[in-house]
């Protein structure tokens, strides 16, 4: 053990992803004195514009969206007390099948090795004990999420530094409740996207989830961080729950452990089990 503080690195695709899938752990581990590093790979330029203008619609100015989302990301990091924010600045690739997938500078259009080199540099600089990213399907098939997964796994392999690596996931048992509550507040799940029109199976059976982290004490901060991304509010349906209900419902974040050098037994309730 060294006297260096433990470090968590979360690698995300867009501004706002840090809030939805890891807001609880970022807030909790910062409060516990752990150094937290957020790496956001894209600029979010395919998000909604000021006034809710959708990408591709007249008046959607990606540069204005990028500037707005950068400010929102900074505010979200303040809410979560993130120690270091790093942005790779790739262009948002949009949903699978969009022309933006192939645009110059698009994250999806960037060779994995090239982006992994840049992330590996950050891993060498911060020496995270724990790295968190998405599964190989980017949880729901978004090209930038898939690419974030690929570059993270490549950078971990290259550096061999993190003791533990996790993919975010959701227990299947939670989906039913979640769907019911969303219906109650009048939110429809988005239609499947992409050329195949098929929604991949989301989440994992409960018994395949290795790590259940209680973040209930940090629900307020997580909500605040989501709310910081107000320009994307239409896509962030959790916000419609209101802070109190949200905190009740979303007080746990779940992961699958895919790399471990500590031998900590699973299931575990702490990403740093075996490290402190
Ligand atoms: Zn995203």
mmCIF file of C-alpha atoms and ligand atoms in Angstrom:
data_model
loop_
_atom_site.group_PDB
_atom_site.id
_atom_site.type_symbol
_atom_site.label_atom_id
_atom_site.label_comp_id
_atom_site.label_asym_id
_atom_site.label_seq_id
_atom_site.Cartn_x
_atom_site.Cartn_y
_atom_site.Cartn_z
ATOM 1 C CA UNK A 1 0.000 0.000 0.000
ATOM 2 C CA UNK A 2 1.262 3.482 -0.805
ATOM 3 C CA UNK A 3 0.218 6.771 0.774
ATOM 4 C CA UNK A 4 -1.157 7.898 -2.574
ATOM 5 C CA UNK A 5 -4.933 8.287 -2.402
ATOM 6 C CA UNK A 6 -7.009 5.682 -4.164
ATOM 7 C CA UNK A 7 -8.249 6.749 -7.584
ATOM 8 C CA UNK A 8 -11.399 6.033 -9.577
ATOM 9 C CA UNK A 9 -11.581 6.734 -13.313
ATOM 10 C CA UNK A 10 -14.908 6.683 -15.154
ATOM 11 C CA UNK A 11 -14.784 6.709 -18.967
ATOM 12 C CA UNK A 12 -17.960 8.004 -20.594
ATOM 13 C CA UNK A 13 -19.125 8.812 -24.102
ATOM 14 C CA UNK A 14 -21.079 12.075 -23.766
ATOM 15 C CA UNK A 15 -21.630 14.912 -21.338
ATOM 16 C CA UNK A 16 -24.532 13.638 -19.134
ATOM 17 C CA UNK A 17 -23.564 9.922 -19.176
ATOM 18 C CA UNK A 18 -21.484 10.448 -16.032
ATOM 19 C CA UNK A 19 -24.644 11.475 -14.214
ATOM 20 C CA UNK A 20 -27.012 8.731 -15.328
ATOM 21 C CA UNK A 21 -24.900 5.647 -14.775
ATOM 22 C CA UNK A 22 -22.190 6.680 -12.313
ATOM 23 C CA UNK A 23 -23.373 9.852 -10.561
ATOM 24 C CA UNK A 24 -23.852 7.962 -7.307
ATOM 25 C CA UNK A 25 -20.415 6.348 -7.194
ATOM 26 C CA UNK A 26 -18.611 9.512 -8.302
ATOM 27 C CA UNK A 27 -20.262 11.462 -5.458
ATOM 28 C CA UNK A 28 -19.817 8.704 -2.900
ATOM 29 C CA UNK A 29 -16.160 7.964 -3.551
ATOM 30 C CA UNK A 30 -15.252 11.669 -3.682
ATOM 31 C CA UNK A 31 -16.905 12.038 -0.271
ATOM 32 C CA UNK A 32 -14.775 9.139 0.967
ATOM 33 C CA UNK A 33 -11.589 10.959 -0.037
ATOM 34 C CA UNK A 34 -10.942 8.993 -3.201
ATOM 35 C CA UNK A 35 -9.602 10.910 -6.211
ATOM 36 C CA UNK A 36 -12.181 10.817 -9.011
ATOM 37 C CA UNK A 37 -11.328 11.299 -12.672
ATOM 38 C CA UNK A 38 -14.020 11.643 -15.312
ATOM 39 C CA UNK A 39 -13.014 11.138 -18.942
ATOM 40 C CA UNK A 40 -15.666 12.287 -21.413
ATOM 41 C CA UNK A 41 -14.804 11.142 -24.933
ATOM 42 C CA UNK A 42 -17.090 13.247 -27.139
ATOM 43 C CA UNK A 43 -18.332 16.808 -27.276
ATOM 44 C CA UNK A 44 -22.043 15.890 -27.331
ATOM 45 C CA UNK A 45 -22.617 17.916 -30.500
ATOM 46 C CA UNK A 46 -25.485 15.631 -31.606
ATOM 47 C CA UNK A 47 -27.521 16.537 -28.542
ATOM 48 C CA UNK A 48 -30.510 18.877 -28.428
ATOM 49 C CA UNK A 49 -29.742 22.529 -29.095
ATOM 50 C CA UNK A 50 -30.818 25.606 -27.182
ATOM 51 C CA UNK A 51 -34.618 25.728 -27.095
ATOM 52 C CA UNK A 52 -34.831 21.975 -27.645
ATOM 53 C CA UNK A 53 -33.865 22.039 -31.352
ATOM 54 C CA UNK A 54 -33.202 18.452 -32.422
ATOM 55 C CA UNK A 55 -30.077 17.416 -34.353
ATOM 56 C CA UNK A 56 -30.684 17.653 -38.110
ATOM 57 C CA UNK A 57 -33.491 20.201 -37.693
ATOM 58 C CA UNK A 58 -33.112 23.757 -38.979
ATOM 59 C CA UNK A 59 -31.303 25.950 -36.475
ATOM 60 C CA UNK A 60 -29.384 23.084 -34.841
ATOM 61 C CA UNK A 61 -25.879 24.470 -34.515
ATOM 62 C CA UNK A 62 -23.507 21.751 -33.288
ATOM 63 C CA UNK A 63 -20.913 24.313 -32.158
ATOM 64 C CA UNK A 64 -23.458 26.076 -29.951
ATOM 65 C CA UNK A 65 -24.548 22.690 -28.572
ATOM 66 C CA UNK A 66 -20.936 21.768 -27.808
ATOM 67 C CA UNK A 67 -20.314 24.998 -25.874
ATOM 68 C CA UNK A 68 -23.540 24.663 -23.914
ATOM 69 C CA UNK A 69 -22.899 21.044 -23.042
ATOM 70 C CA UNK A 70 -19.349 21.734 -21.964
ATOM 71 C CA UNK A 71 -20.667 24.267 -19.437
ATOM 72 C CA UNK A 72 -23.264 21.762 -18.263
ATOM 73 C CA UNK A 73 -20.621 19.083 -17.862
ATOM 74 C CA UNK A 74 -18.546 21.398 -15.691
ATOM 75 C CA UNK A 75 -21.596 22.118 -13.501
ATOM 76 C CA UNK A 76 -22.360 18.403 -13.232
ATOM 77 C CA UNK A 77 -18.785 17.717 -12.107
ATOM 78 C CA UNK A 78 -19.131 20.404 -9.465
ATOM 79 C CA UNK A 79 -22.288 18.732 -8.184
ATOM 80 C CA UNK A 80 -20.495 15.384 -7.969
ATOM 81 C CA UNK A 81 -17.258 16.915 -6.631
ATOM 82 C CA UNK A 82 -15.286 15.233 -9.421
ATOM 83 C CA UNK A 83 -11.582 15.865 -8.791
ATOM 84 C CA UNK A 84 -10.402 15.927 -12.427
ATOM 85 C CA UNK A 85 -12.395 16.291 -15.637
ATOM 86 C CA UNK A 86 -10.644 15.258 -18.855
ATOM 87 C CA UNK A 87 -12.279 15.583 -22.258
ATOM 88 C CA UNK A 88 -10.975 13.844 -25.377
ATOM 89 C CA UNK A 89 -12.985 16.189 -27.622
ATOM 90 C CA UNK A 90 -14.053 13.745 -30.343
ATOM 91 C CA UNK A 91 -17.150 14.699 -32.314
ATOM 92 C CA UNK A 92 -20.366 13.047 -31.159
ATOM 93 C CA UNK A 93 -21.168 10.270 -33.673
ATOM 94 C CA UNK A 94 -24.954 10.408 -33.219
ATOM 95 C CA UNK A 95 -27.102 7.290 -33.087
ATOM 96 C CA UNK A 96 -26.150 4.158 -35.062
ATOM 97 C CA UNK A 97 -26.768 4.697 -38.772
ATOM 98 C CA UNK A 98 -26.627 8.509 -38.723
ATOM 99 C CA UNK A 99 -24.397 10.265 -41.271
ATOM 100 C CA UNK A 100 -22.507 11.722 -38.294
ATOM 101 C CA UNK A 101 -21.067 8.210 -37.709
ATOM 102 C CA UNK A 102 -18.667 8.732 -40.624
ATOM 103 C CA UNK A 103 -17.926 12.438 -40.223
ATOM 104 C CA UNK A 104 -14.276 13.447 -39.899
ATOM 105 C CA UNK A 105 -13.333 13.631 -36.239
ATOM 106 C CA UNK A 106 -16.314 11.515 -35.162
ATOM 107 C CA UNK A 107 -15.446 9.231 -32.274
ATOM 108 C CA UNK A 108 -16.887 6.173 -34.064
ATOM 109 C CA UNK A 109 -14.761 7.037 -37.083
ATOM 110 C CA UNK A 110 -11.540 7.216 -35.031
ATOM 111 C CA UNK A 111 -9.266 4.153 -35.010
ATOM 112 C CA UNK A 112 -9.518 2.420 -31.613
ATOM 113 C CA UNK A 113 -5.739 2.335 -31.230
ATOM 114 C CA UNK A 114 -5.430 6.067 -31.738
ATOM 115 C CA UNK A 115 -7.995 7.017 -29.091
ATOM 116 C CA UNK A 116 -6.757 4.250 -26.777
ATOM 117 C CA UNK A 117 -3.278 5.809 -26.901
ATOM 118 C CA UNK A 118 -4.677 9.079 -25.579
ATOM 119 C CA UNK A 119 -6.629 7.339 -22.840
ATOM 120 C CA UNK A 120 -3.592 5.229 -21.925
ATOM 121 C CA UNK A 121 -1.694 8.472 -21.405
ATOM 122 C CA UNK A 122 -4.335 9.585 -18.904
ATOM 123 C CA UNK A 123 -4.230 6.205 -17.172
ATOM 124 C CA UNK A 124 -0.458 6.530 -16.799
ATOM 125 C CA UNK A 125 -0.857 10.041 -15.425
ATOM 126 C CA UNK A 126 -3.607 9.316 -12.887
ATOM 127 C CA UNK A 127 -2.867 5.651 -12.171
ATOM 128 C CA UNK A 128 -6.485 4.711 -11.368
ATOM 129 C CA UNK A 129 -6.989 1.695 -9.110
ATOM 130 C CA UNK A 130 -10.493 1.259 -10.483
ATOM 131 C CA UNK A 131 -11.758 1.990 -14.000
ATOM 132 C CA UNK A 132 -15.446 2.003 -14.945
ATOM 133 C CA UNK A 133 -16.911 2.020 -18.454
ATOM 134 C CA UNK A 134 -19.696 0.355 -20.482
ATOM 135 C CA UNK A 135 -20.094 -3.227 -21.646
ATOM 136 C CA UNK A 136 -19.220 -4.259 -25.221
ATOM 137 C CA UNK A 137 -22.658 -3.179 -26.415
ATOM 138 C CA UNK A 138 -22.257 0.243 -24.831
ATOM 139 C CA UNK A 139 -25.230 -0.802 -22.680
ATOM 140 C CA UNK A 140 -27.774 0.089 -25.365
ATOM 141 C CA UNK A 141 -25.912 0.103 -28.673
ATOM 142 C CA UNK A 142 -24.928 3.758 -29.073
ATOM 143 C CA UNK A 143 -21.774 3.850 -31.260
ATOM 144 C CA UNK A 144 -19.951 6.299 -28.963
ATOM 145 C CA UNK A 145 -20.648 4.105 -25.952
ATOM 146 C CA UNK A 146 -19.356 1.045 -27.809
ATOM 147 C CA UNK A 147 -16.251 2.994 -28.812
ATOM 148 C CA UNK A 148 -15.700 4.202 -25.230
ATOM 149 C CA UNK A 149 -15.789 0.555 -24.165
ATOM 150 C CA UNK A 150 -13.308 -0.467 -26.856
ATOM 151 C CA UNK A 151 -10.752 2.239 -26.177
ATOM 152 C CA UNK A 152 -10.988 1.698 -22.422
ATOM 153 C CA UNK A 153 -10.363 -2.022 -22.639
ATOM 154 C CA UNK A 154 -7.476 -1.433 -25.057
ATOM 155 C CA UNK A 155 -5.933 1.250 -22.823
ATOM 156 C CA UNK A 156 -6.250 -0.948 -19.726
ATOM 157 C CA UNK A 157 -4.510 -3.778 -21.526
ATOM 158 C CA UNK A 158 -1.757 -1.493 -22.755
ATOM 159 C CA UNK A 159 -1.022 0.074 -19.373
ATOM 160 C CA UNK A 160 -1.812 -2.862 -17.102
ATOM 161 C CA UNK A 161 -2.324 -0.322 -14.292
ATOM 162 C CA UNK A 162 -5.910 -0.582 -12.916
ATOM 163 C CA UNK A 163 -6.404 -3.289 -10.292
ATOM 164 C CA UNK A 164 -10.098 -3.542 -11.078
ATOM 165 C CA UNK A 165 -12.248 -2.793 -14.121
ATOM 166 C CA UNK A 166 -16.033 -2.638 -14.146
ATOM 167 C CA UNK A 167 -18.796 -2.292 -16.703
ATOM 168 C CA UNK A 168 -21.958 -0.454 -15.721
ATOM 169 C CA UNK A 169 -25.101 -2.556 -15.824
ATOM 170 C CA UNK A 170 -28.681 -2.736 -14.600
ATOM 171 C CA UNK A 171 -30.261 -5.781 -12.947
ATOM 172 C CA UNK A 172 -33.053 -7.239 -15.083
ATOM 173 C CA UNK A 173 -35.192 -7.394 -11.963
ATOM 174 C CA UNK A 174 -35.172 -3.606 -11.867
ATOM 175 C CA UNK A 175 -36.565 -3.137 -15.365
ATOM 176 C CA UNK A 176 -40.122 -4.135 -14.592
ATOM 177 C CA UNK A 177 -40.472 -1.711 -11.700
ATOM 178 C CA UNK A 178 -38.758 0.947 -13.647
ATOM 179 C CA UNK A 179 -41.051 0.512 -16.659
ATOM 180 C CA UNK A 180 -44.109 0.665 -14.419
ATOM 181 C CA UNK A 181 -43.010 3.860 -12.722
ATOM 182 C CA UNK A 182 -42.109 5.491 -16.006
ATOM 183 C CA UNK A 183 -45.566 4.645 -17.366
ATOM 184 C CA UNK A 184 -47.081 6.157 -14.244
ATOM 185 C CA UNK A 185 -45.416 9.462 -14.927
ATOM 186 C CA UNK A 186 -46.304 9.211 -18.627
ATOM 187 C CA UNK A 187 -42.885 8.447 -20.107
ATOM 188 C CA UNK A 188 -42.654 5.994 -22.982
ATOM 189 C CA UNK A 189 -39.407 4.131 -23.478
ATOM 190 C CA UNK A 190 -37.666 5.277 -26.658
ATOM 191 C CA UNK A 191 -38.255 3.173 -29.744
ATOM 192 C CA UNK A 192 -35.453 0.849 -30.797
ATOM 193 C CA UNK A 193 -32.986 2.618 -33.024
ATOM 194 C CA UNK A 194 -30.578 1.479 -35.705
ATOM 195 C CA UNK A 195 -30.881 -0.348 -38.983
ATOM 196 C CA UNK A 196 -31.829 -3.697 -37.482
ATOM 197 C CA UNK A 197 -34.668 -2.145 -35.490
ATOM 198 C CA UNK A 198 -33.891 -4.526 -32.681
ATOM 199 C CA UNK A 199 -33.257 -3.577 -29.118
ATOM 200 C CA UNK A 200 -30.480 -5.690 -27.660
ATOM 201 C CA UNK A 201 -31.166 -7.361 -24.341
ATOM 202 C CA UNK A 202 -30.304 -4.741 -21.740
ATOM 203 C CA UNK A 203 -28.751 -5.289 -18.371
ATOM 204 C CA UNK A 204 -27.925 -8.596 -16.719
ATOM 205 C CA UNK A 205 -29.663 -11.289 -14.708
ATOM 206 C CA UNK A 206 -29.245 -10.417 -11.026
ATOM 207 C CA UNK A 207 -26.965 -13.373 -10.325
ATOM 208 C CA UNK A 208 -24.446 -12.177 -12.921
ATOM 209 C CA UNK A 209 -24.055 -8.791 -11.270
ATOM 210 C CA UNK A 210 -20.919 -8.827 -9.154
ATOM 211 C CA UNK A 211 -21.096 -5.445 -7.504
ATOM 212 C CA UNK A 212 -23.969 -3.572 -5.844
ATOM 213 C CA UNK A 213 -22.986 -0.156 -4.496
ATOM 214 C CA UNK A 214 -25.279 1.720 -2.109
ATOM 215 C CA UNK A 215 -25.344 5.339 -3.236
ATOM 216 C CA UNK A 216 -28.586 6.315 -1.513
ATOM 217 C CA UNK A 217 -26.901 8.989 0.597
ATOM 218 C CA UNK A 218 -25.808 10.732 -2.614
ATOM 219 C CA UNK A 219 -29.128 10.783 -4.485
ATOM 220 C CA UNK A 220 -29.407 14.539 -4.064
ATOM 221 C CA UNK A 221 -26.031 15.130 -5.702
ATOM 222 C CA UNK A 222 -26.810 12.675 -8.491
ATOM 223 C CA UNK A 223 -30.085 14.449 -9.184
ATOM 224 C CA UNK A 224 -28.309 17.803 -9.165
ATOM 225 C CA UNK A 225 -25.748 16.509 -11.637
ATOM 226 C CA UNK A 226 -28.485 15.238 -13.957
ATOM 227 C CA UNK A 227 -30.318 18.543 -13.613
ATOM 228 C CA UNK A 228 -27.135 20.352 -14.668
ATOM 229 C CA UNK A 229 -27.713 18.832 -18.129
ATOM 230 C CA UNK A 230 -30.956 20.783 -18.485
ATOM 231 C CA UNK A 231 -30.588 21.261 -22.257
ATOM 232 C CA UNK A 232 -30.986 17.483 -22.678
ATOM 233 C CA UNK A 233 -33.824 17.278 -20.152
ATOM 234 C CA UNK A 234 -36.230 15.809 -22.671
ATOM 235 C CA UNK A 235 -33.959 12.773 -22.995
ATOM 236 C CA UNK A 236 -33.259 12.431 -19.284
ATOM 237 C CA UNK A 237 -36.517 10.928 -18.135
ATOM 238 C CA UNK A 238 -35.246 10.393 -14.583
ATOM 239 C CA UNK A 239 -35.568 14.124 -14.048
ATOM 240 C CA UNK A 240 -39.323 13.829 -14.396
ATOM 241 C CA UNK A 241 -39.452 11.727 -11.254
ATOM 242 C CA UNK A 242 -38.580 14.722 -9.091
ATOM 243 C CA UNK A 243 -35.721 14.685 -6.636
ATOM 244 C CA UNK A 244 -37.380 12.836 -3.771
ATOM 245 C CA UNK A 245 -38.803 9.961 -5.792
ATOM 246 C CA UNK A 246 -35.594 9.750 -7.790
ATOM 247 C CA UNK A 247 -33.510 9.432 -4.657
ATOM 248 C CA UNK A 248 -35.773 6.693 -3.312
ATOM 249 C CA UNK A 249 -35.622 4.717 -6.534
ATOM 250 C CA UNK A 250 -32.080 5.211 -7.723
ATOM 251 C CA UNK A 251 -30.099 4.674 -4.551
ATOM 252 C CA UNK A 252 -27.987 1.852 -5.932
ATOM 253 C CA UNK A 253 -25.586 1.480 -8.844
ATOM 254 C CA UNK A 254 -24.648 -1.928 -10.187
ATOM 255 C CA UNK A 255 -21.644 -3.256 -12.075
ATOM 256 C CA UNK A 256 -20.043 -6.331 -13.452
ATOM 257 C CA UNK A 257 -16.395 -6.811 -12.548
ATOM 258 C CA UNK A 258 -14.302 -7.858 -15.537
ATOM 259 C CA UNK A 259 -10.784 -7.424 -14.240
ATOM 260 C CA UNK A 260 -9.517 -7.991 -10.726
ATOM 261 C CA UNK A 261 -6.118 -8.428 -9.182
ATOM 262 C CA UNK A 262 -7.294 -8.151 -5.544
ATOM 263 C CA UNK A 263 -9.105 -11.460 -5.095
ATOM 264 C CA UNK A 264 -11.977 -9.690 -3.304
ATOM 265 C CA UNK A 265 -14.897 -12.140 -3.160
ATOM 266 C CA UNK A 266 -18.090 -11.430 -5.122
ATOM 267 C CA UNK A 267 -20.790 -10.288 -4.764
ATOM 268 C CA UNK A 268 -19.204 -7.175 -3.312
ATOM 269 C CA UNK A 269 -20.694 -3.846 -2.269
ATOM 270 C CA UNK A 270 -17.699 -1.605 -2.920
ATOM 271 C CA UNK A 271 -15.680 -0.968 -6.110
ATOM 272 C CA UNK A 272 -12.625 -0.616 -3.858
ATOM 273 C CA UNK A 273 -13.115 -3.911 -1.993
ATOM 274 C CA UNK A 274 -9.715 -5.525 -1.624
ATOM 275 C CA UNK A 275 -7.930 -2.197 -2.054
ATOM 276 C CA UNK A 276 -8.468 -0.605 1.361
HETATM 277 ZN ZN1 LIG B 1 -24.213 8.844 -24.077
#
